[in-house]
Tab-separated table of N, CA and C in Angstrom:
chain	number	residue	atom	x	y	z
A	1	MET	N	-11.600	-9.449	-25.464
A	1	MET	CA	-12.204	-8.858	-24.229
A	1	MET	C	-11.015	-8.462	-23.347
A	2	GLU	N	-11.094	-7.252	-22.943
A	2	GLU	CA	-10.002	-6.571	-22.098
A	2	GLU	C	-10.406	-6.623	-20.677
A	3	SER	N	-9.552	-7.113	-19.825
A	3	SER	CA	-9.804	-7.142	-18.354
A	3	SER	C	-9.303	-5.825	-17.735
A	4	THR	N	-10.088	-5.390	-16.749
A	4	THR	CA	-9.707	-4.189	-16.053
A	4	THR	C	-8.777	-4.491	-14.936
A	5	ARG	N	-7.683	-3.784	-14.861
A	5	ARG	CA	-6.656	-4.042	-13.850
A	5	ARG	C	-7.044	-3.099	-12.673
A	6	THR	N	-7.069	-3.710	-11.451
A	6	THR	CA	-7.361	-2.931	-10.295
A	6	THR	C	-6.133	-2.676	-9.476
A	7	SER	N	-6.128	-1.654	-8.658
A	7	SER	CA	-4.947	-1.338	-7.877
A	7	SER	C	-4.828	-2.231	-6.595
A	8	HIS	N	-5.961	-2.479	-6.000
A	8	HIS	CA	-5.859	-3.293	-4.748
A	8	HIS	C	-6.697	-4.635	-4.924
A	9	ASN	N	-6.296	-5.616	-4.170
A	9	ASN	CA	-6.950	-6.907	-4.231
A	9	ASN	C	-7.841	-7.113	-3.063
A	10	LEU	N	-9.090	-7.486	-3.328
A	10	LEU	CA	-10.082	-7.659	-2.314
A	10	LEU	C	-9.672	-8.824	-1.322
A	11	LEU	N	-9.069	-9.865	-1.856
A	11	LEU	CA	-8.621	-10.944	-0.962
A	11	LEU	C	-7.523	-10.468	0.029
A	12	ILE	N	-6.632	-9.739	-0.460
A	12	ILE	CA	-5.581	-9.169	0.423
A	12	ILE	C	-6.223	-8.136	1.407
A	13	GLY	N	-7.217	-7.456	1.006
A	13	GLY	CA	-8.005	-6.591	1.878
A	13	GLY	C	-8.514	-7.344	3.064
A	14	TYR	N	-9.149	-8.529	2.737
A	14	TYR	CA	-9.764	-9.374	3.841
A	14	TYR	C	-8.672	-9.951	4.762
A	15	VAL	N	-7.566	-10.350	4.111
A	15	VAL	CA	-6.450	-10.888	4.916
A	15	VAL	C	-5.938	-9.761	5.831
A	16	ALA	N	-5.812	-8.546	5.339
A	16	ALA	CA	-5.356	-7.405	6.141
A	16	ALA	C	-6.391	-7.168	7.269
A	17	TRP	N	-7.707	-7.369	6.927
A	17	TRP	CA	-8.785	-7.171	7.938
A	17	TRP	C	-8.582	-8.039	9.139
A	18	LEU	N	-8.062	-9.282	8.978
A	18	LEU	CA	-7.737	-10.204	10.065
A	18	LEU	C	-6.914	-9.470	11.085
A	19	PHE	N	-6.046	-8.554	10.618
A	19	PHE	CA	-5.219	-7.744	11.518
A	19	PHE	C	-5.749	-6.293	11.698
A	20	GLY	N	-7.048	-6.231	11.408
A	20	GLY	CA	-7.690	-4.879	11.355
A	20	GLY	C	-7.777	-4.228	12.742
A	21	PHE	N	-7.681	-5.009	13.792
A	21	PHE	CA	-7.773	-4.377	15.163
A	21	PHE	C	-6.509	-3.466	15.335
A	22	ILE	N	-5.537	-3.583	14.460
A	22	ILE	CA	-4.371	-2.692	14.515
A	22	ILE	C	-4.399	-1.757	13.256
A	23	GLY	N	-5.516	-1.795	12.558
A	23	GLY	CA	-5.689	-0.905	11.371
A	23	GLY	C	-5.056	-1.313	10.060
A	24	ALA	N	-4.667	-2.551	9.931
A	24	ALA	CA	-3.869	-2.975	8.772
A	24	ALA	C	-4.672	-2.708	7.468
A	25	HIS	N	-5.917	-3.116	7.421
A	25	HIS	CA	-6.799	-3.004	6.228
A	25	HIS	C	-6.945	-1.450	5.889
A	26	ARG	N	-7.064	-0.677	6.860
A	26	ARG	CA	-7.272	0.775	6.624
A	26	ARG	C	-6.054	1.397	5.984
A	27	PHE	N	-4.822	0.976	6.484
A	27	PHE	CA	-3.619	1.494	5.910
A	27	PHE	C	-3.524	1.035	4.453
A	28	TYR	N	-3.862	-0.276	4.216
A	28	TYR	CA	-3.810	-0.881	2.863
A	28	TYR	C	-4.683	-0.117	1.924
A	29	TYR	N	-5.825	0.315	2.366
A	29	TYR	CA	-6.777	0.981	1.450
A	29	TYR	C	-6.612	2.468	1.429
A	30	GLY	N	-5.462	2.978	1.991
A	30	GLY	CA	-5.161	4.414	1.890
A	30	GLY	C	-5.956	5.258	2.851
A	31	ARG	N	-6.239	4.758	4.076
A	31	ARG	CA	-6.888	5.475	5.089
A	31	ARG	C	-5.984	5.569	6.331
A	32	PRO	N	-4.916	6.339	6.273
A	32	PRO	CA	-3.984	6.264	7.361
A	32	PRO	C	-4.439	6.892	8.633
A	33	LEU	N	-5.337	7.894	8.635
A	33	LEU	CA	-5.810	8.535	9.895
A	33	LEU	C	-6.718	7.489	10.653
A	34	SER	N	-7.590	6.881	9.949
A	34	SER	CA	-8.462	5.823	10.705
A	34	SER	C	-7.600	4.583	10.966
A	35	GLY	N	-6.657	4.308	10.152
A	35	GLY	CA	-5.719	3.203	10.520
A	35	GLY	C	-4.971	3.419	11.786
A	36	THR	N	-4.474	4.630	11.961
A	36	THR	CA	-3.761	5.001	13.167
A	36	THR	C	-4.693	4.989	14.413
A	37	LEU	N	-5.928	5.486	14.201
A	37	LEU	CA	-6.920	5.497	15.332
A	37	LEU	C	-7.295	4.038	15.647
A	38	TYR	N	-7.409	3.184	14.710
A	38	TYR	CA	-7.678	1.737	14.995
A	38	TYR	C	-6.518	1.123	15.712
A	39	PHE	N	-5.316	1.488	15.273
A	39	PHE	CA	-4.094	0.883	15.981
A	39	PHE	C	-4.104	1.290	17.513
A	40	PHE	N	-4.447	2.535	17.851
A	40	PHE	CA	-4.402	2.911	19.242
A	40	PHE	C	-5.660	2.576	20.001
A	41	THR	N	-6.754	2.235	19.403
A	41	THR	CA	-7.987	1.867	20.081
A	41	THR	C	-8.436	0.462	19.892
A	42	MET	N	-7.529	-0.383	19.343
A	42	MET	CA	-7.826	-1.809	18.964
A	42	MET	C	-9.155	-1.885	18.126
A	43	GLY	N	-9.094	-1.130	17.054
A	43	GLY	CA	-10.162	-1.143	16.126
A	43	GLY	C	-11.506	-0.636	16.757
A	44	PHE	N	-11.373	0.544	17.495
A	44	PHE	CA	-12.513	1.059	18.195
A	44	PHE	C	-13.106	-0.025	19.103
A	45	LEU	N	-12.225	-0.641	19.861
A	45	LEU	CA	-12.614	-1.670	20.863
A	45	LEU	C	-13.264	-2.851	20.055
A	46	PHE	N	-12.776	-3.174	18.934
A	46	PHE	CA	-13.218	-4.277	18.115
A	46	PHE	C	-14.520	-4.061	17.357
A	47	ILE	N	-15.290	-3.074	17.717
A	47	ILE	CA	-16.617	-2.831	17.108
A	47	ILE	C	-16.402	-2.349	15.662
A	48	GLY	N	-15.613	-1.303	15.519
A	48	GLY	CA	-15.342	-0.765	14.198
A	48	GLY	C	-14.717	-1.768	13.312
A	49	TRP	N	-13.842	-2.687	13.895
A	49	TRP	CA	-13.190	-3.708	13.096
A	49	TRP	C	-14.258	-4.678	12.572
A	50	ILE	N	-15.218	-5.062	13.322
A	50	ILE	CA	-16.277	-5.992	12.904
A	50	ILE	C	-17.139	-5.288	11.804
A	51	VAL	N	-17.442	-4.038	11.977
A	51	VAL	CA	-18.254	-3.312	10.964
A	51	VAL	C	-17.520	-3.236	9.660
A	52	ASP	N	-16.176	-3.059	9.722
A	52	ASP	CA	-15.385	-2.968	8.525
A	52	ASP	C	-15.430	-4.207	7.628
A	53	LEU	N	-15.730	-5.358	8.318
A	53	LEU	CA	-15.832	-6.565	7.549
A	53	LEU	C	-16.812	-6.368	6.313
A	54	PHE	N	-17.905	-5.672	6.590
A	54	PHE	CA	-18.913	-5.384	5.561
A	54	PHE	C	-18.507	-4.210	4.723
A	55	LEU	N	-17.645	-3.340	5.216
A	55	LEU	CA	-17.263	-2.113	4.424
A	55	LEU	C	-16.069	-2.415	3.420
A	56	ILE	N	-15.432	-3.466	3.531
A	56	ILE	CA	-14.193	-3.676	2.717
A	56	ILE	C	-14.509	-3.663	1.257
A	57	PRO	N	-15.549	-4.219	0.784
A	57	PRO	CA	-15.809	-4.198	-0.712
A	57	PRO	C	-15.851	-2.669	-1.197
A	58	GLN	N	-16.509	-1.851	-0.412
A	58	GLN	CA	-16.607	-0.431	-0.752
A	58	GLN	C	-15.232	0.214	-0.670
A	59	MET	N	-14.461	-0.088	0.313
A	59	MET	CA	-13.099	0.474	0.410
A	59	MET	C	-12.241	0.059	-0.777
A	60	ASP	N	-12.431	-1.180	-1.213
A	60	ASP	CA	-11.701	-1.665	-2.298
A	60	ASP	C	-12.035	-1.020	-3.622
A	61	ARG	N	-13.312	-0.762	-3.855
A	61	ARG	CA	-13.760	-0.050	-5.036
A	61	ARG	C	-13.218	1.389	-5.065
A	62	GLU	N	-13.267	2.038	-3.862
A	62	GLU	CA	-12.769	3.455	-3.796
A	62	GLU	C	-11.303	3.462	-4.092
A	63	ALA	N	-10.619	2.529	-3.580
A	63	ALA	CA	-9.042	2.482	-3.776
A	63	ALA	C	-8.783	2.235	-5.281
A	64	ASP	N	-9.530	1.393	-5.937
A	64	ASP	CA	-9.388	1.185	-7.310
A	64	ASP	C	-9.585	2.364	-8.149
A	65	ILE	N	-10.530	3.242	-7.728
A	65	ILE	CA	-10.799	4.469	-8.409
A	65	ILE	C	-9.715	5.517	-8.128
A	66	ARG	N	-9.321	5.602	-6.897
A	66	ARG	CA	-8.409	6.638	-6.367
A	66	ARG	C	-6.918	6.460	-6.864
A	67	TYR	N	-6.468	5.274	-6.930
A	67	TYR	CA	-5.063	5.031	-7.197
A	67	TYR	C	-4.804	4.502	-8.553
A	68	VAL	N	-3.670	5.007	-9.131
A	68	VAL	CA	-3.302	4.707	-10.585
A	68	VAL	C	-2.529	3.412	-10.681
A	69	THR	N	-2.991	2.504	-11.536
A	69	THR	CA	-2.254	1.292	-11.861
A	69	THR	C	-1.093	1.570	-12.770
A	70	GLY	N	-0.135	0.650	-12.835
A	70	GLY	CA	0.977	0.809	-13.663
A	70	GLY	C	2.037	-0.268	-13.375
A	71	PRO	N	3.280	-0.051	-13.700
A	71	PRO	CA	4.292	-1.093	-13.517
A	71	PRO	C	4.555	-1.518	-12.082
A	72	ILE	N	4.251	-0.602	-11.108
A	72	ILE	CA	4.427	-1.051	-9.756
A	72	ILE	C	3.148	-1.531	-9.238
A	73	ASP	N	3.144	-2.738	-8.647
A	73	ASP	CA	1.940	-3.374	-8.154
A	73	ASP	C	1.754	-2.995	-6.672
A	74	TYR	N	0.592	-2.538	-6.336
A	74	TYR	CA	0.331	-2.097	-4.997
A	74	TYR	C	0.462	-3.272	-3.982
A	75	ASN	N	0.006	-4.404	-4.385
A	75	ASN	CA	-0.007	-5.601	-3.522
A	75	ASN	C	1.440	-6.029	-3.172
A	76	VAL	N	2.258	-6.116	-4.237
A	76	VAL	CA	3.650	-6.434	-3.999
A	76	VAL	C	4.329	-5.379	-3.097
A	77	ALA	N	4.106	-4.155	-3.359
A	77	ALA	CA	4.681	-3.078	-2.606
A	77	ALA	C	4.273	-3.168	-1.138
A	78	TRP	N	2.990	-3.451	-0.852
A	78	TRP	CA	2.485	-3.563	0.517
A	78	TRP	C	3.074	-4.824	1.199
A	79	LEU	N	3.171	-5.916	0.484
A	79	LEU	CA	3.763	-7.117	1.096
A	79	LEU	C	5.285	-6.887	1.437
A	80	LEU	N	5.972	-6.236	0.530
A	80	LEU	CA	7.373	-5.906	0.828
A	80	LEU	C	7.484	-4.974	2.003
A	81	LEU	N	6.589	-3.964	2.090
A	81	LEU	CA	6.611	-3.030	3.196
A	81	LEU	C	6.396	-3.768	4.520
A	82	ILE	N	5.357	-4.560	4.504
A	82	ILE	CA	4.985	-5.249	5.807
A	82	ILE	C	6.086	-6.134	6.282
A	83	PHE	N	6.598	-6.981	5.393
A	83	PHE	CA	7.534	-8.013	5.827
A	83	PHE	C	9.046	-7.607	5.717
A	84	LEU	N	9.383	-6.736	4.767
A	84	LEU	CA	10.795	-6.374	4.665
A	84	LEU	C	10.970	-4.831	4.578
A	85	GLY	N	9.978	-4.040	5.069
A	85	GLY	CA	10.049	-2.639	5.018
A	85	GLY	C	11.220	-2.037	5.813
A	86	LEU	N	11.538	-2.608	6.996
A	86	LEU	CA	12.646	-2.005	7.678
A	86	LEU	C	13.953	-2.174	6.996
A	87	PHE	N	14.004	-3.037	5.935
A	87	PHE	CA	15.240	-3.218	5.135
A	87	PHE	C	15.085	-2.461	3.806
A	88	GLY	N	14.018	-1.764	3.526
A	88	GLY	CA	13.878	-0.890	2.397
A	88	GLY	C	13.529	-1.667	1.106
A	89	MET	N	13.081	-2.883	1.193
A	89	MET	CA	12.823	-3.633	-0.016
A	89	MET	C	11.663	-3.060	-0.894
A	90	HIS	N	10.681	-2.497	-0.238
A	90	HIS	CA	9.602	-1.889	-0.942
A	90	HIS	C	10.102	-0.648	-1.739
A	91	ARG	N	11.012	0.082	-1.165
A	91	ARG	CA	11.546	1.242	-1.882
A	91	ARG	C	12.396	0.860	-3.008
A	92	LEU	N	13.253	-0.209	-2.838
A	92	LEU	CA	14.021	-0.764	-3.977
A	92	LEU	C	13.060	-1.218	-5.097
A	93	TYR	N	11.956	-1.874	-4.735
A	93	TYR	CA	11.000	-2.344	-5.668
A	93	TYR	C	10.460	-1.172	-6.530
A	94	MET	N	10.247	-0.025	-5.804
A	94	MET	CA	9.639	1.157	-6.527
A	94	MET	C	10.667	1.875	-7.321
A	95	GLY	N	11.957	1.480	-7.284
A	95	GLY	CA	12.975	2.203	-7.952
A	95	GLY	C	13.581	3.305	-7.206
A	96	LYS	N	13.297	3.350	-5.959
A	96	LYS	CA	13.938	4.429	-5.075
A	96	LYS	C	15.183	3.835	-4.424
A	97	ILE	N	16.201	3.695	-5.231
A	97	ILE	CA	17.394	2.990	-4.855
A	97	ILE	C	18.086	3.665	-3.669
A	98	GLY	N	18.208	4.966	-3.656
A	98	GLY	CA	18.928	5.704	-2.712
A	98	GLY	C	18.264	5.496	-1.315
A	99	THR	N	16.980	5.768	-1.207
A	99	THR	CA	16.357	5.563	0.095
A	99	THR	C	16.207	4.106	0.487
A	100	GLY	N	16.174	3.286	-0.488
A	100	GLY	CA	16.155	1.833	-0.226
A	100	GLY	C	17.368	1.338	0.432
A	101	ILE	N	18.523	1.838	-0.053
A	101	ILE	CA	19.890	1.522	0.557
A	101	ILE	C	19.892	2.151	1.926
A	102	LEU	N	19.445	3.425	2.063
A	102	LEU	CA	19.436	4.141	3.395
A	102	LEU	C	18.617	3.387	4.400
A	103	TYR	N	17.468	2.848	4.070
A	103	TYR	CA	16.589	2.069	4.955
A	103	TYR	C	17.403	0.769	5.324
A	104	LEU	N	18.030	0.147	4.326
A	104	LEU	CA	18.777	-1.095	4.640
A	104	LEU	C	19.873	-0.831	5.602
A	105	LEU	N	20.569	0.270	5.544
A	105	LEU	CA	21.645	0.578	6.466
A	105	LEU	C	21.225	1.059	7.821
A	106	THR	N	20.000	1.650	7.917
A	106	THR	CA	19.611	2.348	9.133
A	106	THR	C	18.289	1.698	9.745
A	107	PHE	N	17.997	0.475	9.259
A	107	PHE	CA	16.854	-0.240	9.782
A	107	PHE	C	15.628	0.619	9.618
A	108	GLY	N	15.409	1.091	8.401
A	108	GLY	CA	14.275	1.893	8.129
A	108	GLY	C	14.277	3.277	8.842
A	109	ILE	N	15.527	3.840	8.830
A	109	ILE	CA	15.807	5.011	9.591
A	109	ILE	C	15.137	4.935	11.014
A	110	CYS	N	15.620	3.822	11.695
A	110	CYS	CA	15.193	3.476	13.041
A	110	CYS	C	13.675	3.326	13.149
A	111	GLY	N	13.016	2.898	12.211
A	111	GLY	CA	11.582	2.596	12.245
A	111	GLY	C	10.725	3.813	11.923
A	112	LEU	N	11.230	5.026	11.870
A	112	LEU	CA	10.390	6.180	11.620
A	112	LEU	C	10.010	6.198	10.155
A	113	GLY	N	10.939	5.907	9.303
A	113	GLY	CA	10.669	5.852	7.799
A	113	GLY	C	9.602	4.759	7.510
A	114	TYR	N	9.736	3.723	8.279
A	114	TYR	CA	8.755	2.547	8.070
A	114	TYR	C	7.315	3.055	8.381
A	115	ILE	N	7.168	3.867	9.534
A	115	ILE	CA	5.903	4.316	9.880
A	115	ILE	C	5.428	5.387	8.820
A	116	TYR	N	6.336	6.254	8.356
A	116	TYR	CA	6.000	7.166	7.353
A	116	TYR	C	5.458	6.435	6.111
A	117	ASP	N	6.091	5.395	5.766
A	117	ASP	CA	5.685	4.660	4.532
A	117	ASP	C	4.360	3.969	4.743
A	118	LEU	N	4.019	3.532	5.940
A	118	LEU	CA	2.655	2.994	6.211
A	118	LEU	C	1.571	4.031	5.863
A	119	TRP	N	1.913	5.267	6.145
A	119	TRP	CA	0.977	6.403	5.927
A	119	TRP	C	0.935	6.734	4.449
A	120	THR	N	1.973	6.581	3.708
A	120	THR	CA	2.071	7.198	2.338
A	120	THR	C	2.367	6.250	1.211
A	121	LEU	N	2.374	4.934	1.452
A	121	LEU	CA	2.781	4.010	0.391
A	121	LEU	C	1.893	4.099	-0.843
A	122	ASN	N	0.558	4.192	-0.634
A	122	ASN	CA	-0.334	4.227	-1.844
A	122	ASN	C	-0.084	5.429	-2.678
A	123	GLU	N	0.126	6.580	-2.065
A	123	GLU	CA	0.473	7.774	-2.744
A	123	GLU	C	1.821	7.673	-3.558
A	124	GLN	N	2.800	7.023	-2.862
A	124	GLN	CA	4.116	6.882	-3.476
A	124	GLN	C	4.022	5.994	-4.744
A	125	VAL	N	3.235	4.882	-4.681
A	125	VAL	CA	3.050	4.037	-5.803
A	125	VAL	C	2.359	4.663	-6.887
A	126	THR	N	1.302	5.465	-6.486
A	126	THR	CA	0.521	6.254	-7.580
A	126	THR	C	1.451	7.232	-8.278
A	127	LEU	N	2.287	7.887	-7.558
A	127	LEU	CA	3.232	8.858	-8.178
A	127	LEU	C	4.148	8.172	-9.143
A	128	VAL	N	4.729	7.097	-8.761
A	128	VAL	CA	5.644	6.280	-9.647
A	128	VAL	C	4.839	5.801	-10.877
A	129	ASN	N	3.602	5.252	-10.678
A	129	ASN	CA	2.865	4.729	-11.817
A	129	ASN	C	2.416	5.873	-12.762
A	130	SER	N	2.067	7.019	-12.143
A	130	SER	CA	1.618	8.155	-13.001
A	130	SER	C	2.847	8.623	-13.831
A	131	THR	N	3.976	8.670	-13.272
A	131	THR	CA	5.178	9.167	-13.952
A	131	THR	C	5.516	8.130	-15.032
A	132	ALA	N	5.339	6.874	-14.791
A	132	ALA	CA	5.692	5.855	-15.785
A	132	ALA	C	4.716	6.000	-17.011
A	133	GLN	N	3.528	6.370	-16.789
A	133	GLN	CA	2.543	6.503	-17.921
A	133	GLN	C	2.983	7.675	-18.874
A	134	HIS	N	3.742	8.623	-18.337
A	134	HIS	CA	4.053	9.782	-19.120
A	134	HIS	C	5.472	9.758	-19.713
A	135	ARG	N	6.132	8.648	-19.402
A	135	ARG	CA	7.529	8.580	-19.913
A	135	ARG	C	7.545	7.504	-20.997
A	136	PRO	N	8.042	7.949	-22.228
A	136	PRO	CA	8.006	7.002	-23.335
A	136	PRO	C	8.878	5.735	-23.123
A	137	ASP	N	9.987	5.929	-22.316
A	137	ASP	CA	10.897	4.790	-22.117
A	137	ASP	C	10.287	3.733	-21.204
A	138	MET	N	9.165	4.097	-20.564
A	138	MET	CA	8.495	3.133	-19.693
A	138	MET	C	7.137	2.660	-20.149
A	139	LYS	N	6.823	2.987	-21.420
A	139	LYS	CA	5.525	2.614	-22.021
A	139	LYS	C	5.336	1.099	-21.999
A	140	SER	N	6.372	0.396	-22.337
A	140	SER	CA	6.275	-1.097	-22.391
A	140	SER	C	5.865	-1.661	-20.932
A	141	LEU	N	6.308	-0.996	-19.892
A	141	LEU	CA	5.935	-1.453	-18.611
A	141	LEU	C	4.483	-1.206	-18.302
A	142	THR	N	3.958	-0.124	-18.704
A	142	THR	CA	2.547	0.198	-18.404
A	142	THR	C	1.576	-0.577	-19.328
A	143	ASN	N	2.048	-1.093	-20.439
A	143	ASN	CA	1.167	-1.834	-21.323
A	143	ASN	C	1.153	-3.304	-20.909
A	144	GLY	N	1.836	-3.685	-19.862
A	144	GLY	CA	1.869	-5.049	-19.395
A	144	GLY	C	2.847	-5.907	-20.089
A	145	SER	N	3.728	-5.377	-20.985
A	145	SER	CA	4.691	-6.190	-21.722
A	145	SER	C	5.885	-6.496	-20.850
């Protein structure tokens, strides 16, 4: 019996929802516009935040369909971005050594690169995972070996 690997974790989505009044769960599920709106409006004055408690399972399913799984785990990348992103650890994890070192030396390019990555991390991981699936030298990574 083969288990289906998903890109995003529902439990992490709910933990991010706890900080949803600043849009954390929306960024995590690849919705940067509404995440930014939630950030500046305190989750639409907390009402949208509460409604999202019931929408998270749907957002999780949509993210699993939209984003490509592979050797780079979305959950690890997000945790590294949130806690060590200003030091570029998420970029080093994705194999982006040059920009990872640049972030380390410039404090995430003075925070602007960190904000950019909040908006685009899911797409960056999908790109790396898609590339890995098409490279023979990375086949062992995509097969879970």
